[in-house]
Amino acid sequence: MNEIAAEVLLQASFVILMIGMVLAIGVGAILLIKPDLIARWNRKLNKWYSTRRAFRFMEVVHDTDPWFFKNHRIYGWFMLVVSLVLIYFMIFISAPPESFDTLSTPLNHDQYLVLQFVYYFLLVAICISVPVWLLLIFAPHLLERIMPAMNQWISTRALLRPVDEVNSKYDEFVLRFPRIFGALFVLGGIGGLLLIIY
């Protein structure tokens, strides 16, 4: 990351933190002076929105296998050529440096390790896909046997159930002791602002 981008990111972080501290001071002051106002806002803002309708399309099985198996040679050859071109490009043209000391770009050691991981992960994934495309071209019936086991339908409803539940325990706890939390918010906001500014 160059110095200009790092400076912009740092300044943006400071501004976001300062806005957060000012909001904390404002909410804390309202909790100290007029906690009923926060309670009314809380009731209006804590409306329950179900995610089931938004994620319904994920609950429907879309079977695209017939199209791929019907056009297995066209799709198989296309993906095989793409995979081989990517493998050639990654190994012979854009391979990352073997050691951190040989880097000519301004990356730190952690960024270099992430780059190496992503590179080898993609390379292994593409290499594994090559036999799949060969099977799709020359022996699609073998793939058809294992596709039902791979195409297991996994419902997202159980996974997203916690998101669909209203949890107002923390709000109720804060509103039970408004002046204590109001003082904590104000003091924490002022302390955070002083740390940022000075």
C-alpha positions as a Markdown table, in Angstrom:
| # | Residue | x | y | z |
|---|---|---|---|---|
| 1 | Met | 0.0 | 0.0 | 0.0 |
| 2 | Asn | 1.5 | 3.4 | -1.0 |
| 3 | Glu | 1.9 | 6.3 | 1.4 |
| 4 | Ile | -1.0 | 8.4 | 0.0 |
| 5 | Ala | -3.5 | 5.5 | 0.2 |
| 6 | Ala | -2.3 | 4.7 | 3.8 |
| 7 | Glu | -2.7 | 8.3 | 4.8 |
| 8 | Val | -6.2 | 8.6 | 3.3 |
| 9 | Leu | -7.3 | 5.4 | 5.0 |
| 10 | Leu | -5.8 | 6.6 | 8.4 |
| 11 | Gln | -7.6 | 10.0 | 8.1 |
| 12 | Ala | -10.9 | 8.3 | 7.1 |
| 13 | Ser | -10.6 | 6.0 | 10.2 |
| 14 | Phe | -10.0 | 9.0 | 12.5 |
| 15 | Val | -13.1 | 10.8 | 11.0 |
| 16 | Ile | -15.3 | 7.6 | 11.5 |
| 17 | Leu | -14.1 | 7.2 | 15.0 |
| 18 | Met | -14.7 | 10.8 | 15.9 |
| 19 | Ile | -18.3 | 10.6 | 14.5 |
| 20 | Gly | -18.8 | 7.5 | 16.6 |
| 21 | Met | -17.6 | 9.2 | 19.7 |
| 22 | Val | -19.8 | 12.3 | 19.1 |
| 23 | Leu | -22.8 | 10.0 | 18.6 |
| 24 | Ala | -21.9 | 8.2 | 21.8 |
| 25 | Ile | -21.8 | 11.5 | 23.7 |
| 26 | Gly | -25.1 | 12.6 | 22.2 |
| 27 | Val | -26.9 | 9.3 | 23.1 |
| 28 | Gly | -25.3 | 9.3 | 26.5 |
| 29 | Ala | -26.5 | 12.9 | 27.1 |
| 30 | Ile | -30.1 | 11.9 | 26.1 |
| 31 | Leu | -29.9 | 8.9 | 28.4 |
| 32 | Leu | -28.9 | 11.2 | 31.3 |
| 33 | Ile | -31.5 | 13.9 | 30.6 |
| 34 | Lys | -34.5 | 12.2 | 28.9 |
| 35 | Pro | -34.2 | 8.4 | 28.8 |
| 36 | Asp | -37.9 | 8.1 | 27.7 |
| 37 | Leu | -36.9 | 9.6 | 24.3 |
| 38 | Ile | -34.4 | 6.8 | 23.7 |
| 39 | Ala | -37.0 | 4.2 | 24.7 |
| 40 | Arg | -39.4 | 5.7 | 22.1 |
| 41 | Trp | -36.7 | 5.7 | 19.4 |
| 42 | Asn | -35.8 | 2.1 | 20.4 |
| 43 | Arg | -39.4 | 0.9 | 19.9 |
| 44 | Lys | -39.6 | 2.6 | 16.5 |
| 45 | Leu | -36.2 | 1.4 | 15.3 |
| 46 | Asn | -36.5 | -2.2 | 16.6 |
| 47 | Lys | -39.0 | -3.3 | 13.9 |
| 48 | Trp | -38.6 | -6.9 | 12.9 |
| 49 | Tyr | -37.8 | -7.6 | 9.3 |
| 50 | Ser | -38.0 | -11.2 | 8.1 |
| 51 | Thr | -35.1 | -12.3 | 5.9 |
| 52 | Arg | -37.1 | -15.3 | 4.6 |
| 53 | Arg | -38.6 | -13.5 | 1.6 |
| 54 | Ala | -35.3 | -11.9 | 0.7 |
| 55 | Phe | -33.4 | -15.3 | 0.7 |
| 56 | Arg | -36.3 | -17.4 | -0.7 |
| 57 | Phe | -34.4 | -17.7 | -4.1 |
| 58 | Met | -31.7 | -19.5 | -2.2 |
| 59 | Glu | -34.1 | -22.1 | -1.0 |
| 60 | Val | -35.1 | -23.1 | -4.6 |
| 61 | Val | -33.1 | -25.8 | -6.4 |
| 62 | His | -32.0 | -24.7 | -9.8 |
| 63 | Asp | -31.0 | -27.8 | -11.8 |
| 64 | Thr | -28.5 | -26.7 | -14.5 |
| 65 | Asp | -26.9 | -30.2 | -15.0 |
| 66 | Pro | -29.1 | -31.2 | -18.0 |
| 67 | Trp | -27.9 | -28.2 | -20.0 |
| 68 | Phe | -24.2 | -28.9 | -19.2 |
| 69 | Phe | -24.5 | -32.6 | -20.0 |
| 70 | Lys | -26.4 | -31.9 | -23.2 |
| 71 | Asn | -23.6 | -29.6 | -24.4 |
| 72 | His | -20.8 | -31.4 | -22.5 |
| 73 | Arg | -18.2 | -31.3 | -25.3 |
| 74 | Ile | -18.6 | -27.6 | -26.0 |
| 75 | Tyr | -18.5 | -26.6 | -22.3 |
| 76 | Gly | -15.8 | -29.2 | -21.4 |
| 77 | Trp | -13.4 | -28.1 | -24.1 |
| 78 | Phe | -14.0 | -24.4 | -23.4 |
| 79 | Met | -13.3 | -24.9 | -19.6 |
| 80 | Leu | -10.3 | -27.2 | -20.3 |
| 81 | Val | -8.7 | -24.6 | -22.6 |
| 82 | Val | -9.4 | -21.8 | -20.1 |
| 83 | Ser | -7.9 | -23.9 | -17.3 |
| 84 | Leu | -4.7 | -24.8 | -19.2 |
| 85 | Val | -4.2 | -21.2 | -20.3 |
| 86 | Leu | -4.6 | -20.1 | -16.6 |
| 87 | Ile | -2.1 | -22.8 | -15.5 |
| 88 | Tyr | 0.4 | -21.7 | -18.1 |
| 89 | Phe | 0.0 | -18.0 | -17.2 |
| 90 | Met | 0.3 | -18.6 | -13.5 |
| 91 | Ile | 3.4 | -20.9 | -13.7 |
| 92 | Phe | 5.4 | -19.2 | -16.5 |
| 93 | Ile | 4.3 | -15.6 | -16.7 |
| 94 | Ser | 2.9 | -14.3 | -13.4 |
| 95 | Ala | 4.5 | -16.6 | -10.7 |
| 96 | Pro | 5.1 | -14.7 | -7.5 |
| 97 | Pro | 8.6 | -14.2 | -6.2 |
| 98 | Glu | 10.0 | -17.2 | -4.3 |
| 99 | Ser | 11.2 | -15.2 | -1.4 |
| 100 | Phe | 10.1 | -12.0 | 0.3 |
| 101 | Asp | 13.5 | -10.4 | -0.2 |
| 102 | Thr | 13.2 | -10.5 | -4.0 |
| 103 | Leu | 9.9 | -8.4 | -4.0 |
| 104 | Ser | 10.0 | -5.3 | -6.2 |
| 105 | Thr | 6.6 | -4.0 | -5.0 |
| 106 | Pro | 6.0 | -2.3 | -1.6 |
| 107 | Leu | 4.3 | -5.3 | 0.2 |
| 108 | Asn | 4.9 | -6.2 | 3.8 |
| 109 | His | 5.6 | -9.7 | 4.9 |
| 110 | Asp | 2.0 | -10.5 | 5.9 |
| 111 | Gln | 0.7 | -9.3 | 2.5 |
| 112 | Tyr | 3.3 | -11.4 | 0.8 |
| 113 | Leu | 2.2 | -14.5 | 2.7 |
| 114 | Val | -1.5 | -13.8 | 1.8 |
| 115 | Leu | -0.5 | -13.4 | -1.9 |
| 116 | Gln | 1.4 | -16.7 | -1.8 |
| 117 | Phe | -1.6 | -18.5 | -0.2 |
| 118 | Val | -4.1 | -17.2 | -2.7 |
| 119 | Tyr | -1.8 | -18.0 | -5.6 |
| 120 | Tyr | -1.2 | -21.6 | -4.7 |
| 121 | Phe | -4.8 | -22.1 | -3.6 |
| 122 | Leu | -6.0 | -21.0 | -7.1 |
| 123 | Leu | -3.3 | -23.0 | -8.8 |
| 124 | Val | -4.3 | -26.2 | -7.0 |
| 125 | Ala | -8.0 | -25.6 | -7.6 |
| 126 | Ile | -7.5 | -25.1 | -11.3 |
| 127 | Cys | -5.3 | -28.2 | -11.6 |
| 128 | Ile | -7.9 | -30.3 | -9.8 |
| 129 | Ser | -10.6 | -29.0 | -12.3 |
| 130 | Val | -8.7 | -30.3 | -15.3 |
| 131 | Pro | -9.6 | -34.0 | -14.8 |
| 132 | Val | -13.2 | -32.9 | -14.2 |
| 133 | Trp | -13.3 | -31.2 | -17.7 |
| 134 | Leu | -11.7 | -34.3 | -19.3 |
| 135 | Leu | -14.4 | -36.5 | -17.8 |
| 136 | Leu | -17.1 | -34.1 | -19.0 |
| 137 | Ile | -15.7 | -34.3 | -22.5 |
| 138 | Phe | -15.0 | -38.0 | -22.8 |
| 139 | Ala | -17.0 | -39.7 | -20.1 |
| 140 | Pro | -19.9 | -37.6 | -19.0 |
| 141 | His | -21.8 | -40.7 | -17.8 |
| 142 | Leu | -19.2 | -41.0 | -15.0 |
| 143 | Leu | -19.9 | -37.5 | -13.8 |
| 144 | Glu | -23.6 | -38.1 | -14.0 |
| 145 | Arg | -23.3 | -40.9 | -11.4 |
| 146 | Ile | -21.6 | -38.6 | -8.8 |
| 147 | Met | -23.6 | -35.4 | -9.5 |
| 148 | Pro | -26.6 | -36.4 | -7.4 |
| 149 | Ala | -24.4 | -36.9 | -4.3 |
| 150 | Met | -22.7 | -33.5 | -5.0 |
| 151 | Asn | -26.0 | -31.7 | -5.6 |
| 152 | Gln | -27.4 | -32.1 | -2.1 |
| 153 | Trp | -29.8 | -29.3 | -1.2 |
| 154 | Ile | -28.8 | -27.4 | 1.9 |
| 155 | Ser | -31.4 | -25.2 | 3.5 |
| 156 | Thr | -30.4 | -21.7 | 4.6 |
| 157 | Arg | -33.4 | -21.3 | 6.8 |
| 158 | Ala | -31.8 | -23.0 | 9.8 |
| 159 | Leu | -28.6 | -21.2 | 9.3 |
| 160 | Leu | -30.3 | -17.7 | 9.1 |
| 161 | Arg | -32.8 | -18.4 | 11.9 |
| 162 | Pro | -30.8 | -16.4 | 14.5 |
| 163 | Val | -31.1 | -13.4 | 12.2 |
| 164 | Asp | -34.9 | -13.7 | 12.1 |
| 165 | Glu | -35.2 | -13.6 | 15.8 |
| 166 | Val | -35.7 | -10.3 | 17.7 |
| 167 | Asn | -33.2 | -9.8 | 20.5 |
| 168 | Ser | -33.8 | -6.8 | 22.6 |
| 169 | Lys | -32.2 | -8.0 | 25.9 |
| 170 | Tyr | -29.2 | -5.5 | 25.6 |
| 171 | Asp | -31.6 | -2.6 | 24.8 |
| 172 | Glu | -33.8 | -3.4 | 27.8 |
| 173 | Phe | -30.7 | -3.8 | 30.1 |
| 174 | Val | -29.4 | -0.4 | 29.0 |
| 175 | Leu | -32.8 | 1.3 | 29.4 |
| 176 | Arg | -33.1 | -0.3 | 32.9 |
| 177 | Phe | -30.1 | 1.8 | 34.0 |
| 178 | Pro | -30.2 | 4.8 | 31.7 |
| 179 | Arg | -28.2 | 7.2 | 33.8 |
| 180 | Ile | -25.3 | 4.8 | 34.5 |
| 181 | Phe | -25.0 | 3.9 | 30.8 |
| 182 | Gly | -25.5 | 7.6 | 29.8 |
| 183 | Ala | -22.6 | 8.6 | 32.0 |
| 184 | Leu | -20.4 | 5.7 | 30.6 |
| 185 | Phe | -21.3 | 6.8 | 27.0 |
| 186 | Val | -20.5 | 10.4 | 27.6 |
| 187 | Leu | -17.2 | 9.7 | 29.5 |
| 188 | Gly | -16.2 | 7.1 | 26.9 |
| 189 | Gly | -17.0 | 9.4 | 24.0 |
| 190 | Ile | -15.1 | 12.4 | 25.5 |
| 191 | Gly | -12.1 | 10.1 | 26.4 |
| 192 | Gly | -12.1 | 8.7 | 22.9 |
| 193 | Leu | -12.2 | 12.2 | 21.3 |
| 194 | Leu | -9.3 | 13.4 | 23.5 |
| 195 | Leu | -7.2 | 10.3 | 22.6 |
| 196 | Ile | -7.9 | 10.9 | 18.8 |
| 197 | Ile | -7.3 | 14.7 | 18.9 |
| 198 | Tyr | -4.3 | 14.6 | 21.2 |
